[in-house]
Amino acid sequence: MRSGLWRLVSAAASGQRLSGLLTDGVRCLSTRTPQDGKTLADFMQSSGSAAIQSAETPQVFAADNFREPTGNAAPAPRRLVYVQTMGCQMNVNDSEVVLSILHEAGYDRTPVLTEADVVLVNTCAIRDGAERRIWGWLGGLRHTLYGENTAAAKWRGRRANKRRPVVGVLGCMAERLKGKLLDTEKLVDLVAGPDAYRDLPRLIDAVRDHDSGSRATAMNVQLSLEETYADVVPLRPAGSTAAFVSIM
């Protein structure tokens, strides 16, 4: 084959007629057989059949390569909060603001204390008698949580698969006594002043997410000159025909 090509090049260089040489060259190329014994016709036939087969045979992917979409994942269960309002009528409005903030954070109100994951008492410190009633209420709560009476045993039985609720004190008394509420009888877990209600979801999580083997507390009693909760719509009971509003 190489000699045939050389003859073509030599002829072109010398100006000779190429018709006969081209015929000889084509004859030389067509008569040479590759080492595998296949001709050009065999190659074209095999290539054509492979192209037809690949076009007709769909490509199959393993099922393991696909994952179900995660958009339909079940939402996290909502927790229950019990709010005890004590003190002035202003505290009624504040408790509704607290419930609205916690509702947005995944909490629903429950009227049954023994079902609650979070127990909050909204306090007033304008009179000494009000504080004494609050201390008395907290003592009753401790008796419910840790007492040996029938009611306490029944309560613990209903909560066999649930941890102790987070107990928090809110409002004026919380702002005045601060850490004393956390240290007295080790019952209260969090303290939040009247300007820190937006921080309640974080405070609750700080207590709940702590290692269950040790006690955790959280507190925010920082006062604010700007916080009015004007953008928070109070969460009132269904069918309520009366409401208290802030005038300060």
PDB file of C-alpha atoms in Angstrom:
ATOM      1  CA  MET A   1       0.000   0.000   0.000  1.00  0.00           C
ATOM      2  CA  ARG A   2       2.824   2.352   0.858  1.00  0.00           C
ATOM      3  CA  SER A   3       4.431   1.675  -2.573  1.00  0.00           C
ATOM      4  CA  GLY A   4       1.138   2.499  -4.344  1.00  0.00           C
ATOM      5  CA  LEU A   5       0.857   5.840  -2.546  1.00  0.00           C
ATOM      6  CA  TRP A   6       4.460   6.621  -3.377  1.00  0.00           C
ATOM      7  CA  ARG A   7       3.756   5.992  -7.050  1.00  0.00           C
ATOM      8  CA  LEU A   8       0.837   8.461  -6.877  1.00  0.00           C
ATOM      9  CA  VAL A   9       2.989  11.130  -5.333  1.00  0.00           C
ATOM     10  CA  SER A  10       5.801  10.557  -7.824  1.00  0.00           C
ATOM     11  CA  ALA A  11       3.400  10.721 -10.743  1.00  0.00           C
ATOM     12  CA  ALA A  12       1.882  13.943  -9.509  1.00  0.00           C
ATOM     13  CA  ALA A  13       5.296  15.451  -9.137  1.00  0.00           C
ATOM     14  CA  SER A  14       6.333  14.434 -12.669  1.00  0.00           C
ATOM     15  CA  GLY A  15       3.044  15.523 -14.297  1.00  0.00           C
ATOM     16  CA  GLN A  16       2.183  12.014 -15.503  1.00  0.00           C
ATOM     17  CA  ARG A  17      -1.401  10.944 -16.089  1.00  0.00           C
ATOM     18  CA  LEU A  18      -2.989   9.715 -12.877  1.00  0.00           C
ATOM     19  CA  SER A  19      -5.941   7.702 -14.148  1.00  0.00           C
ATOM     20  CA  GLY A  20      -4.134   4.430 -14.364  1.00  0.00           C
ATOM     21  CA  LEU A  21      -2.236   4.975 -11.164  1.00  0.00           C
ATOM     22  CA  LEU A  22      -5.422   5.800  -9.263  1.00  0.00           C
ATOM     23  CA  THR A  23      -7.001   2.597 -10.510  1.00  0.00           C
ATOM     24  CA  ASP A  24      -3.974   0.629  -9.340  1.00  0.00           C
ATOM     25  CA  GLY A  25      -4.041   2.412  -5.979  1.00  0.00           C
ATOM     26  CA  VAL A  26      -7.745   1.695  -5.338  1.00  0.00           C
ATOM     27  CA  ARG A  27      -7.236  -1.890  -6.399  1.00  0.00           C
ATOM     28  CA  CYS A  28      -4.336  -2.102  -3.945  1.00  0.00           C
ATOM     29  CA  LEU A  29      -6.412  -0.676  -1.074  1.00  0.00           C
ATOM     30  CA  SER A  30      -9.415  -2.893  -1.769  1.00  0.00           C
ATOM     31  CA  THR A  31      -7.458  -6.118  -2.055  1.00  0.00           C
ATOM     32  CA  ARG A  32      -5.518  -5.704   1.202  1.00  0.00           C
ATOM     33  CA  THR A  33      -7.306  -7.500   4.091  1.00  0.00           C
ATOM     34  CA  PRO A  34      -6.826  -6.370   7.719  1.00  0.00           C
ATOM     35  CA  GLN A  35      -5.328  -8.755  10.241  1.00  0.00           C
ATOM     36  CA  ASP A  36      -8.746  -9.424  11.878  1.00  0.00           C
ATOM     37  CA  GLY A  37     -10.156 -10.589   8.524  1.00  0.00           C
ATOM     38  CA  LYS A  38     -12.943  -7.966   8.419  1.00  0.00           C
ATOM     39  CA  THR A  39     -13.537  -5.745   5.407  1.00  0.00           C
ATOM     40  CA  LEU A  40     -14.997  -2.242   5.156  1.00  0.00           C
ATOM     41  CA  ALA A  41     -18.399  -3.714   4.419  1.00  0.00           C
ATOM     42  CA  ASP A  42     -18.254  -5.742   7.634  1.00  0.00           C
ATOM     43  CA  PHE A  43     -17.365  -2.624   9.618  1.00  0.00           C
ATOM     44  CA  MET A  44     -20.271  -0.593   8.161  1.00  0.00           C
ATOM     45  CA  GLN A  45     -22.747  -3.398   8.790  1.00  0.00           C
ATOM     46  CA  SER A  46     -21.687  -3.854  12.420  1.00  0.00           C
ATOM     47  CA  SER A  47     -21.732  -0.088  13.090  1.00  0.00           C
ATOM     48  CA  GLY A  48     -25.213   0.257  11.612  1.00  0.00           C
ATOM     49  CA  SER A  49     -26.660  -2.589  13.682  1.00  0.00           C
ATOM     50  CA  ALA A  50     -25.091  -1.194  16.893  1.00  0.00           C
ATOM     51  CA  ALA A  51     -26.615   2.243  16.216  1.00  0.00           C
ATOM     52  CA  ILE A  52     -30.051   0.698  15.644  1.00  0.00           C
ATOM     53  CA  GLN A  53     -29.789  -1.377  18.800  1.00  0.00           C
ATOM     54  CA  SER A  54     -28.781   1.624  20.967  1.00  0.00           C
ATOM     55  CA  ALA A  55     -31.658   3.676  19.562  1.00  0.00           C
ATOM     56  CA  GLU A  56     -34.263   0.961  20.197  1.00  0.00           C
ATOM     57  CA  THR A  57     -33.050  -0.202  23.617  1.00  0.00           C
ATOM     58  CA  PRO A  58     -33.937   2.223  26.459  1.00  0.00           C
ATOM     59  CA  GLN A  59     -31.348   2.905  29.120  1.00  0.00           C
ATOM     60  CA  VAL A  60     -32.278   1.453  32.492  1.00  0.00           C
ATOM     61  CA  PHE A  61     -31.249   3.177  35.740  1.00  0.00           C
ATOM     62  CA  ALA A  62     -30.969   1.457  39.097  1.00  0.00           C
ATOM     63  CA  ALA A  63     -33.735   2.318  41.543  1.00  0.00           C
ATOM     64  CA  ASP A  64     -31.132   3.115  44.203  1.00  0.00           C
ATOM     65  CA  ASN A  65     -30.119   6.188  42.224  1.00  0.00           C
ATOM     66  CA  PHE A  66     -33.426   7.883  43.004  1.00  0.00           C
ATOM     67  CA  ARG A  67     -34.654   9.306  46.310  1.00  0.00           C
ATOM     68  CA  GLU A  68     -38.117  10.257  47.405  1.00  0.00           C
ATOM     69  CA  PRO A  69     -38.717  14.030  47.649  1.00  0.00           C
ATOM     70  CA  THR A  70     -38.518  15.405  51.170  1.00  0.00           C
ATOM     71  CA  GLY A  71     -41.159  18.088  50.713  1.00  0.00           C
ATOM     72  CA  ASN A  72     -43.909  15.869  52.156  1.00  0.00           C
ATOM     73  CA  ALA A  73     -42.148  15.163  55.461  1.00  0.00           C
ATOM     74  CA  ALA A  74     -44.462  15.125  58.470  1.00  0.00           C
ATOM     75  CA  PRO A  75     -44.358  18.372  60.482  1.00  0.00           C
ATOM     76  CA  ALA A  76     -42.931  18.307  63.986  1.00  0.00           C
ATOM     77  CA  PRO A  77     -45.580  17.745  66.689  1.00  0.00           C
ATOM     78  CA  ARG A  78     -46.764  20.886  68.449  1.00  0.00           C
ATOM     79  CA  ARG A  79     -46.182  21.253  72.164  1.00  0.00           C
ATOM     80  CA  LEU A  80     -48.651  22.393  74.810  1.00  0.00           C
ATOM     81  CA  VAL A  81     -48.316  25.413  77.069  1.00  0.00           C
ATOM     82  CA  TYR A  82     -50.326  26.254  80.174  1.00  0.00           C
ATOM     83  CA  VAL A  83     -50.417  29.906  81.258  1.00  0.00           C
ATOM     84  CA  GLN A  84     -51.589  30.969  84.724  1.00  0.00           C
ATOM     85  CA  THR A  85     -52.352  34.695  84.893  1.00  0.00           C
ATOM     86  CA  MET A  86     -52.154  36.367  88.291  1.00  0.00           C
ATOM     87  CA  GLY A  87     -52.324  40.048  89.172  1.00  0.00           C
ATOM     88  CA  CYS A  88     -53.783  43.014  87.361  1.00  0.00           C
ATOM     89  CA  GLN A  89     -55.886  43.143  84.196  1.00  0.00           C
ATOM     90  CA  MET A  90     -52.828  44.305  82.296  1.00  0.00           C
ATOM     91  CA  ASN A  91     -51.409  40.818  82.816  1.00  0.00           C
ATOM     92  CA  VAL A  92     -54.387  39.294  80.995  1.00  0.00           C
ATOM     93  CA  ASN A  93     -53.393  41.161  77.844  1.00  0.00           C
ATOM     94  CA  ASP A  94     -49.723  40.257  78.383  1.00  0.00           C
ATOM     95  CA  SER A  95     -50.610  36.561  78.681  1.00  0.00           C
ATOM     96  CA  GLU A  96     -52.455  36.732  75.361  1.00  0.00           C
ATOM     97  CA  VAL A  97     -49.374  38.313  73.788  1.00  0.00           C
ATOM     98  CA  VAL A  98     -47.229  35.501  75.217  1.00  0.00           C
ATOM     99  CA  LEU A  99     -49.607  32.877  73.816  1.00  0.00           C
ATOM    100  CA  SER A 100     -49.474  34.512  70.389  1.00  0.00           C
ATOM    101  CA  ILE A 101     -45.666  34.506  70.358  1.00  0.00           C
ATOM    102  CA  LEU A 102     -45.491  30.891  71.470  1.00  0.00           C
ATOM    103  CA  HIS A 103     -48.167  29.845  68.988  1.00  0.00           C
ATOM    104  CA  GLU A 104     -45.942  31.057  66.168  1.00  0.00           C
ATOM    105  CA  ALA A 105     -43.101  29.020  67.701  1.00  0.00           C
ATOM    106  CA  GLY A 106     -45.083  25.751  67.654  1.00  0.00           C
ATOM    107  CA  TYR A 107     -47.004  25.786  70.959  1.00  0.00           C
ATOM    108  CA  ASP A 108     -50.739  25.417  71.523  1.00  0.00           C
ATOM    109  CA  ARG A 109     -52.567  26.498  74.639  1.00  0.00           C
ATOM    110  CA  THR A 110     -54.003  23.869  76.943  1.00  0.00           C
ATOM    111  CA  PRO A 111     -56.377  24.531  79.859  1.00  0.00           C
ATOM    112  CA  VAL A 112     -55.170  21.344  81.585  1.00  0.00           C
ATOM    113  CA  LEU A 113     -51.982  21.843  83.578  1.00  0.00           C
ATOM    114  CA  THR A 114     -51.138  18.134  83.700  1.00  0.00           C
ATOM    115  CA  GLU A 115     -50.952  17.963  79.893  1.00  0.00           C
ATOM    116  CA  ALA A 116     -48.560  20.886  79.437  1.00  0.00           C
ATOM    117  CA  ASP A 117     -44.983  20.710  78.201  1.00  0.00           C
ATOM    118  CA  VAL A 118     -44.445  24.279  79.445  1.00  0.00           C
ATOM    119  CA  VAL A 119     -46.059  25.887  82.518  1.00  0.00           C
ATOM    120  CA  LEU A 120     -45.869  29.669  82.770  1.00  0.00           C
ATOM    121  CA  VAL A 121     -47.193  31.971  85.482  1.00  0.00           C
ATOM    122  CA  ASN A 122     -47.588  35.637  84.605  1.00  0.00           C
ATOM    123  CA  THR A 123     -47.080  37.681  87.757  1.00  0.00           C
ATOM    124  CA  CYS A 124     -47.678  41.075  89.298  1.00  0.00           C
ATOM    125  CA  ALA A 125     -45.567  42.663  92.058  1.00  0.00           C
ATOM    126  CA  ILE A 126     -47.562  45.784  92.757  1.00  0.00           C
ATOM    127  CA  ARG A 127     -48.638  44.495  96.189  1.00  0.00           C
ATOM    128  CA  ASP A 128     -46.999  42.171  98.685  1.00  0.00           C
ATOM    129  CA  GLY A 129     -50.167  40.093  98.853  1.00  0.00           C
ATOM    130  CA  ALA A 130     -49.926  39.376  95.124  1.00  0.00           C
ATOM    131  CA  GLU A 131     -46.420  37.966  95.530  1.00  0.00           C
ATOM    132  CA  ARG A 132     -47.521  35.766  98.432  1.00  0.00           C
ATOM    133  CA  ARG A 133     -50.272  34.273  96.302  1.00  0.00           C
ATOM    134  CA  ILE A 134     -47.776  33.552  93.550  1.00  0.00           C
ATOM    135  CA  TRP A 135     -45.386  31.818  95.970  1.00  0.00           C
ATOM    136  CA  GLY A 136     -48.351  29.794  97.190  1.00  0.00           C
ATOM    137  CA  TRP A 137     -49.271  28.810  93.639  1.00  0.00           C
ATOM    138  CA  LEU A 138     -45.712  27.710  92.926  1.00  0.00           C
ATOM    139  CA  GLY A 139     -45.769  25.629  96.112  1.00  0.00           C
ATOM    140  CA  GLY A 140     -48.923  23.915  94.898  1.00  0.00           C
ATOM    141  CA  LEU A 141     -47.260  23.239  91.562  1.00  0.00           C
ATOM    142  CA  ARG A 142     -44.299  21.638  93.323  1.00  0.00           C
ATOM    143  CA  HIS A 143     -46.714  19.461  95.276  1.00  0.00           C
ATOM    144  CA  THR A 144     -48.313  18.408  91.991  1.00  0.00           C
ATOM    145  CA  LEU A 145     -44.977  17.633  90.374  1.00  0.00           C
ATOM    146  CA  TYR A 146     -43.239  15.881  93.256  1.00  0.00           C
ATOM    147  CA  GLY A 147     -45.894  15.145  95.896  1.00  0.00           C
ATOM    148  CA  GLU A 148     -46.861  11.705  97.135  1.00  0.00           C
ATOM    149  CA  ASN A 149     -50.614  12.251  97.058  1.00  0.00           C
ATOM    150  CA  THR A 150     -53.044  10.494  94.730  1.00  0.00           C
ATOM    151  CA  ALA A 151     -53.381  13.462  92.381  1.00  0.00           C
ATOM    152  CA  ALA A 152     -49.626  13.717  91.935  1.00  0.00           C
ATOM    153  CA  ALA A 153     -49.284   9.986  91.302  1.00  0.00           C
ATOM    154  CA  LYS A 154     -52.069  10.156  88.719  1.00  0.00           C
ATOM    155  CA  TRP A 155     -50.374  13.128  87.056  1.00  0.00           C
ATOM    156  CA  ARG A 156     -47.048  11.310  86.835  1.00  0.00           C
ATOM    157  CA  GLY A 157     -48.801   8.255  85.426  1.00  0.00           C
ATOM    158  CA  ARG A 158     -50.302  10.316  82.613  1.00  0.00           C
ATOM    159  CA  ARG A 159     -46.853  11.701  81.817  1.00  0.00           C
ATOM    160  CA  ALA A 160     -44.986   8.400  81.964  1.00  0.00           C
ATOM    161  CA  ASN A 161     -43.399   9.008  78.550  1.00  0.00           C
ATOM    162  CA  LYS A 162     -42.891  12.765  78.960  1.00  0.00           C
ATOM    163  CA  ARG A 163     -40.261  14.726  80.823  1.00  0.00           C
ATOM    164  CA  ARG A 164     -41.065  17.239  83.557  1.00  0.00           C
ATOM    165  CA  PRO A 165     -42.551  20.441  82.115  1.00  0.00           C
ATOM    166  CA  VAL A 166     -40.498  23.595  81.846  1.00  0.00           C
ATOM    167  CA  VAL A 167     -41.666  26.009  84.566  1.00  0.00           C
ATOM    168  CA  GLY A 168     -41.328  29.732  83.996  1.00  0.00           C
ATOM    169  CA  VAL A 169     -42.198  32.937  85.858  1.00  0.00           C
ATOM    170  CA  LEU A 170     -43.025  36.012  83.785  1.00  0.00           C
ATOM    171  CA  GLY A 171     -43.869  39.638  84.401  1.00  0.00           C
ATOM    172  CA  CYS A 172     -43.155  42.203  87.101  1.00  0.00           C
ATOM    173  CA  MET A 173     -42.260  39.755  89.861  1.00  0.00           C
ATOM    174  CA  ALA A 174     -39.822  38.023  87.544  1.00  0.00           C
ATOM    175  CA  GLU A 175     -38.130  41.319  86.758  1.00  0.00           C
ATOM    176  CA  ARG A 176     -37.906  42.282  90.442  1.00  0.00           C
ATOM    177  CA  LEU A 177     -36.700  39.007  91.998  1.00  0.00           C
ATOM    178  CA  LYS A 178     -34.658  37.743  89.059  1.00  0.00           C
ATOM    179  CA  GLY A 179     -32.330  34.903  90.106  1.00  0.00           C
ATOM    180  CA  LYS A 180     -34.040  34.405  93.467  1.00  0.00           C
ATOM    181  CA  LEU A 181     -36.895  32.698  91.641  1.00  0.00           C
ATOM    182  CA  LEU A 182     -34.441  30.248  90.086  1.00  0.00           C
ATOM    183  CA  ASP A 183     -32.690  29.448  93.356  1.00  0.00           C
ATOM    184  CA  THR A 184     -35.691  29.099  95.688  1.00  0.00           C
ATOM    185  CA  GLU A 185     -36.698  25.425  95.942  1.00  0.00           C
ATOM    186  CA  LYS A 186     -35.131  24.778  92.493  1.00  0.00           C
ATOM    187  CA  LEU A 187     -38.573  24.632  90.867  1.00  0.00           C
ATOM    188  CA  VAL A 188     -38.518  27.510  88.365  1.00  0.00           C
ATOM    189  CA  ASP A 189     -36.493  26.904  85.188  1.00  0.00           C
ATOM    190  CA  LEU A 190     -36.779  30.255  83.429  1.00  0.00           C
ATOM    191  CA  VAL A 191     -37.465  33.884  84.302  1.00  0.00           C
ATOM    192  CA  ALA A 192     -38.573  36.486  81.761  1.00  0.00           C
ATOM    193  CA  GLY A 193     -39.360  40.133  82.383  1.00  0.00           C
ATOM    194  CA  PRO A 194     -42.255  41.995  80.728  1.00  0.00           C
ATOM    195  CA  ASP A 195     -40.031  43.226  77.871  1.00  0.00           C
ATOM    196  CA  ALA A 196     -38.532  39.810  77.053  1.00  0.00           C
ATOM    197  CA  TYR A 197     -41.558  37.828  75.856  1.00  0.00           C
ATOM    198  CA  ARG A 198     -40.252  37.611  72.291  1.00  0.00           C
ATOM    199  CA  ASP A 199     -37.281  35.707  73.721  1.00  0.00           C
ATOM    200  CA  LEU A 200     -39.434  33.009  75.328  1.00  0.00           C
ATOM    201  CA  PRO A 201     -39.039  30.383  72.550  1.00  0.00           C
ATOM    202  CA  ARG A 202     -35.260  30.621  72.848  1.00  0.00           C
ATOM    203  CA  LEU A 203     -35.342  30.499  76.658  1.00  0.00           C
ATOM    204  CA  ILE A 204     -37.569  27.426  76.618  1.00  0.00           C
ATOM    205  CA  ASP A 205     -35.335  25.665  74.095  1.00  0.00           C
ATOM    206  CA  ALA A 206     -32.271  26.486  76.195  1.00  0.00           C
ATOM    207  CA  VAL A 207     -33.833  24.618  79.112  1.00  0.00           C
ATOM    208  CA  ARG A 208     -35.333  21.722  77.122  1.00  0.00           C
ATOM    209  CA  ASP A 209     -32.260  21.019  74.993  1.00  0.00           C
ATOM    210  CA  HIS A 210     -29.962  20.825  77.988  1.00  0.00           C
ATOM    211  CA  ASP A 211     -28.588  17.503  79.188  1.00  0.00           C
ATOM    212  CA  SER A 212     -31.391  15.851  81.176  1.00  0.00           C
ATOM    213  CA  GLY A 213     -28.861  14.687  83.747  1.00  0.00           C
ATOM    214  CA  SER A 214     -28.382  18.195  85.120  1.00  0.00           C
ATOM    215  CA  ARG A 215     -30.593  21.212  85.780  1.00  0.00           C
ATOM    216  CA  ALA A 216     -30.634  24.093  83.326  1.00  0.00           C
ATOM    217  CA  THR A 217     -32.017  27.587  83.837  1.00  0.00           C
ATOM    218  CA  ALA A 218     -32.505  30.620  81.613  1.00  0.00           C
ATOM    219  CA  MET A 219     -33.264  34.262  82.347  1.00  0.00           C
ATOM    220  CA  ASN A 220     -33.903  37.502  80.466  1.00  0.00           C
ATOM    221  CA  VAL A 221     -35.124  40.453  82.516  1.00  0.00           C
ATOM    222  CA  GLN A 222     -33.655  43.201  80.376  1.00  0.00           C
ATOM    223  CA  LEU A 223     -35.885  46.262  80.169  1.00  0.00           C
ATOM    224  CA  SER A 224     -36.543  48.064  76.901  1.00  0.00           C
ATOM    225  CA  LEU A 225     -37.686  51.588  76.080  1.00  0.00           C
ATOM    226  CA  GLU A 226     -38.887  50.522  72.633  1.00  0.00           C
ATOM    227  CA  GLU A 227     -40.706  47.208  73.104  1.00  0.00           C
ATOM    228  CA  THR A 228     -44.497  47.629  72.936  1.00  0.00           C
ATOM    229  CA  TYR A 229     -45.551  44.375  71.165  1.00  0.00           C
ATOM    230  CA  ALA A 230     -47.596  46.595  68.851  1.00  0.00           C
ATOM    231  CA  ASP A 231     -47.144  44.155  65.957  1.00  0.00           C
ATOM    232  CA  VAL A 232     -48.253  41.103  67.981  1.00  0.00           C
ATOM    233  CA  VAL A 233     -51.926  40.160  67.728  1.00  0.00           C
ATOM    234  CA  PRO A 234     -52.990  38.778  71.138  1.00  0.00           C
ATOM    235  CA  LEU A 235     -54.264  35.201  71.051  1.00  0.00           C
ATOM    236  CA  ARG A 236     -57.644  35.246  72.775  1.00  0.00           C
ATOM    237  CA  PRO A 237     -60.015  32.341  73.511  1.00  0.00           C
ATOM    238  CA  ALA A 238     -62.455  31.440  70.751  1.00  0.00           C
ATOM    239  CA  GLY A 239     -65.742  33.295  71.100  1.00  0.00           C
ATOM    240  CA  SER A 240     -64.285  35.919  73.420  1.00  0.00           C
ATOM    241  CA  THR A 241     -66.278  39.176  73.416  1.00  0.00           C
ATOM    242  CA  ALA A 242     -64.002  41.219  75.665  1.00  0.00           C
ATOM    243  CA  ALA A 243     -60.342  42.186  75.599  1.00  0.00           C
ATOM    244  CA  PHE A 244     -57.827  44.198  77.619  1.00  0.00           C
ATOM    245  CA  VAL A 245     -55.450  46.534  75.806  1.00  0.00           C
ATOM    246  CA  SER A 246     -52.268  48.283  76.805  1.00  0.00           C
ATOM    247  CA  ILE A 247     -52.478  52.057  77.329  1.00  0.00           C
ATOM    248  CA  MET A 248     -48.880  52.624  78.361  1.00  0.00           C
TER     249      MET A 248
END
